[in-house]
Structure formats: C-alpha cells, structure tokens
C-alpha cells in the first residue's frame, strides 16, 4: 500500500469535521486504550506531514478501524 492510498482511505472513511483521535476513540468496535489511540492519531499526523507510511505497529492498529482494500496491479 502506498502513502497516497493509505491517507486517502482514512480521509474518505472518517466523518468530515471529526478529528482522527475522536473518531478512533468513539469507534463502536474499539479495542485499544484511549491513550494508545491518541498516540496513534498523533503519529499518523506526523507521518502525513512527513509524507511517509507509519510503522507496522501503527498500521496494524489503524487497519482495525478502517477498511483498506488491497489493489493488485497485475
């Protein structure tokens, strides 16, 4: 998955006007603590500013809250 697809998916699935941290914390199937989700949201913002994908640990956490579709370029 590339950087543009990753952040476009988050932007399209998150309600407009709601912060990422609030979305993650109020998600109905939340499995992480509030402090963890706040750290994940902060890390994602840093990654977006640096135009890079987050680490594997953060990616695994975020994949539980958003539906990422893997596209095969065959």
Coordinates of N, CA and C in Angstrom, one line a residue:
X1 N 0.9 -1.2 0.0 CA 0.0 0.0 0.0 C 0.9 1.2 0.0
X2 N 0.5 2.2 -0.8 CA 1.4 3.4 -0.9 C 0.8 4.5 0.0
X3 N 1.6 5.5 0.2 CA 1.2 6.7 1.1 C -0.1 7.3 0.7
X4 N -0.3 7.6 -0.6 CA -1.5 8.3 -1.0 C -2.8 7.5 -0.8
X5 N -2.7 6.2 -1.1 CA -3.9 5.4 -0.9 C -4.2 5.2 0.6
X6 N -3.2 5.1 1.4 CA -3.4 4.9 2.8 C -4.1 6.1 3.4
X7 N -3.6 7.3 3.2 CA -4.2 8.5 3.8 C -5.6 8.9 3.1
X8 N -5.7 8.6 1.8 CA -7.0 8.9 1.1 C -8.1 8.0 1.7
X9 N -7.8 6.7 2.0 CA -8.8 5.8 2.6 C -9.2 6.4 4.0
X10 N -8.3 6.8 4.8 CA -8.6 7.4 6.1 C -9.5 8.6 5.9
X11 N -9.1 9.5 5.0 CA -9.9 10.7 4.8 C -11.3 10.4 4.4
X12 N -11.5 9.4 3.5 CA -12.8 9.1 2.9 C -13.7 8.4 3.9
X13 N -13.1 7.7 4.8 CA -14.0 6.9 5.8 C -14.2 7.6 7.1
X14 N -13.4 8.6 7.4 CA -13.6 9.3 8.7 C -14.6 10.4 8.4
X15 N -15.6 10.6 9.4 CA -16.6 11.7 9.2 C -15.9 13.0 9.1
X16 N -16.4 13.9 8.1 CA -15.8 15.2 7.9 C -16.0 16.0 9.2
X17 N -15.0 16.8 9.5 CA -15.0 17.7 10.7 C -14.7 17.0 12.0
X18 N -14.6 15.7 12.0 CA -14.2 15.0 13.3 C -12.7 14.7 13.3
X19 N -12.1 14.9 14.4 CA -10.6 14.6 14.5 C -10.4 13.1 14.4
X20 N -9.3 12.7 14.0 CA -8.9 11.3 13.9 C -8.9 10.7 15.2
X21 N -8.4 11.3 16.2 CA -8.4 10.8 17.6 C -9.8 10.5 18.1
X22 N -10.7 11.5 17.9 CA -12.1 11.3 18.4 C -12.8 10.2 17.6
X23 N -12.5 10.1 16.3 CA -13.1 9.0 15.6 C -12.7 7.7 16.1
X24 N -11.4 7.5 16.4 CA -10.8 6.2 16.9 C -11.4 5.9 18.2
X25 N -11.5 6.9 19.1 CA -11.9 6.7 20.5 C -13.4 6.4 20.5
X26 N -14.2 6.9 19.7 CA -15.7 6.7 19.7 C -16.1 5.6 18.7
X27 N -15.1 4.9 18.1 CA -15.4 3.8 17.2 C -16.1 2.7 18.0
X28 N -17.2 2.1 17.4 CA -18.0 1.1 18.1 C -17.3 -0.2 18.4
X29 N -16.3 -0.6 17.6 CA -15.6 -1.8 17.9 C -14.1 -1.5 18.4
X30 N -14.0 -0.5 19.3 CA -12.7 -0.1 19.8 C -12.1 -1.2 20.6
X31 N -10.8 -1.4 20.4 CA -10.1 -2.5 21.1 C -8.8 -2.0 21.8
X32 N -8.5 -0.7 21.6 CA -7.3 -0.1 22.2 C -7.7 0.9 23.2
X33 N -6.7 1.2 24.1 CA -7.0 2.2 25.2 C -7.0 3.6 24.5
X34 N -7.6 4.6 25.3 CA -7.7 6.0 24.8 C -6.3 6.5 24.6
X35 N -5.4 6.3 25.5 CA -4.0 6.9 25.3 C -3.3 6.3 24.1
X36 N -3.5 5.0 23.8 CA -2.9 4.4 22.7 C -3.5 5.0 21.4
X37 N -4.8 5.2 21.3 CA -5.4 5.8 20.1 C -5.0 7.2 19.9
X38 N -4.8 8.0 21.0 CA -4.4 9.4 20.9 C -3.0 9.4 20.3
X39 N -2.1 8.5 20.8 CA -0.7 8.4 20.3 C -0.7 8.0 18.8
X40 N -1.6 7.1 18.4 CA -1.7 6.6 17.0 C -2.1 7.8 16.2
X41 N -3.1 8.6 16.6 CA -3.6 9.7 15.8 C -2.5 10.7 15.7
X42 N -1.7 11.0 16.7 CA -0.6 12.0 16.7 C 0.5 11.5 15.7
X43 N 0.8 10.2 15.8 CA 1.8 9.6 14.9 C 1.4 9.7 13.5
X44 N 0.1 9.4 13.2 CA -0.4 9.5 11.8 C -0.3 10.9 11.3
X45 N -0.6 11.9 12.1 CA -0.5 13.3 11.7 C 1.0 13.6 11.3
X46 N 1.9 13.1 12.1 CA 3.4 13.3 11.9 C 3.8 12.6 10.5
X47 N 3.3 11.4 10.4 CA 3.6 10.7 9.1 C 3.0 11.4 7.9
X48 N 1.8 11.9 8.0 CA 1.2 12.6 6.9 C 2.0 13.9 6.6
X49 N 2.5 14.6 7.6 CA 3.3 15.8 7.4 C 4.6 15.5 6.7
X50 N 5.2 14.3 7.1 CA 6.5 13.8 6.5 C 6.3 13.0 5.2
X51 N 5.1 12.9 4.8 CA 4.7 12.1 3.6 C 5.4 10.7 3.6
X52 N 5.1 10.0 4.6 CA 5.5 8.6 4.7 C 4.5 7.7 5.4
X53 N 4.6 6.4 5.2 CA 3.7 5.5 5.9 C 4.1 5.3 7.3
X54 N 3.2 5.0 8.2 CA 3.6 4.8 9.6 C 4.2 3.4 9.8
X55 N 4.7 3.1 11.0 CA 5.3 1.8 11.3 C 4.3 0.7 11.2
X56 N 4.8 -0.5 11.2 CA 3.9 -1.7 11.1 C 3.0 -1.8 12.3
X57 N 3.4 -1.4 13.5 CA 2.6 -1.5 14.7 C 1.4 -0.5 14.5
X58 N 1.7 0.7 14.1 CA 0.6 1.7 13.9 C -0.3 1.2 12.8
X59 N 0.2 0.7 11.7 CA -0.6 0.2 10.6 C -1.6 -0.9 11.0
X60 N -1.1 -1.8 11.8 CA -2.0 -2.9 12.3 C -3.1 -2.3 13.2
X61 N -2.8 -1.3 14.0 CA -3.8 -0.7 14.8 C -4.9 0.0 13.9
X62 N -4.4 0.8 13.0 CA -5.3 1.5 12.1 C -6.2 0.6 11.3
X63 N -5.6 -0.5 10.8 CA -6.4 -1.4 10.0 C -7.6 -2.0 10.7
X64 N -7.6 -1.9 12.0 CA -8.8 -2.4 12.7 C -10.0 -1.4 12.7
X65 N -9.7 -0.2 12.3 CA -10.7 0.9 12.4 C -11.1 1.4 11.0
X66 N -10.4 1.0 10.0 CA -10.7 1.4 8.6 C -10.6 0.2 7.7
X67 N -11.4 0.2 6.6 CA -11.4 -0.8 5.6 C -10.5 -0.5 4.5
X68 N -9.3 -1.1 4.5 CA -8.3 -0.9 3.5 C -8.5 -2.0 2.4
X69 N -8.6 -1.6 1.2 CA -8.7 -2.6 0.1 C -7.4 -2.7 -0.6
X70 N -6.8 -3.8 -0.6 CA -5.6 -4.1 -1.3 C -5.8 -4.2 -2.8
X71 N -5.2 -3.4 -3.6 CA -5.3 -3.4 -5.0 C -4.1 -4.1 -5.6
X72 N -4.4 -5.1 -6.4 CA -3.4 -5.8 -7.1 C -3.1 -5.1 -8.5
X73 N -1.9 -4.8 -8.8 CA -1.6 -4.1 -10.0 C -1.1 -5.1 -11.1
X74 N -1.8 -6.2 -11.3 CA -1.4 -7.2 -12.2 C -1.9 -6.9 -13.6

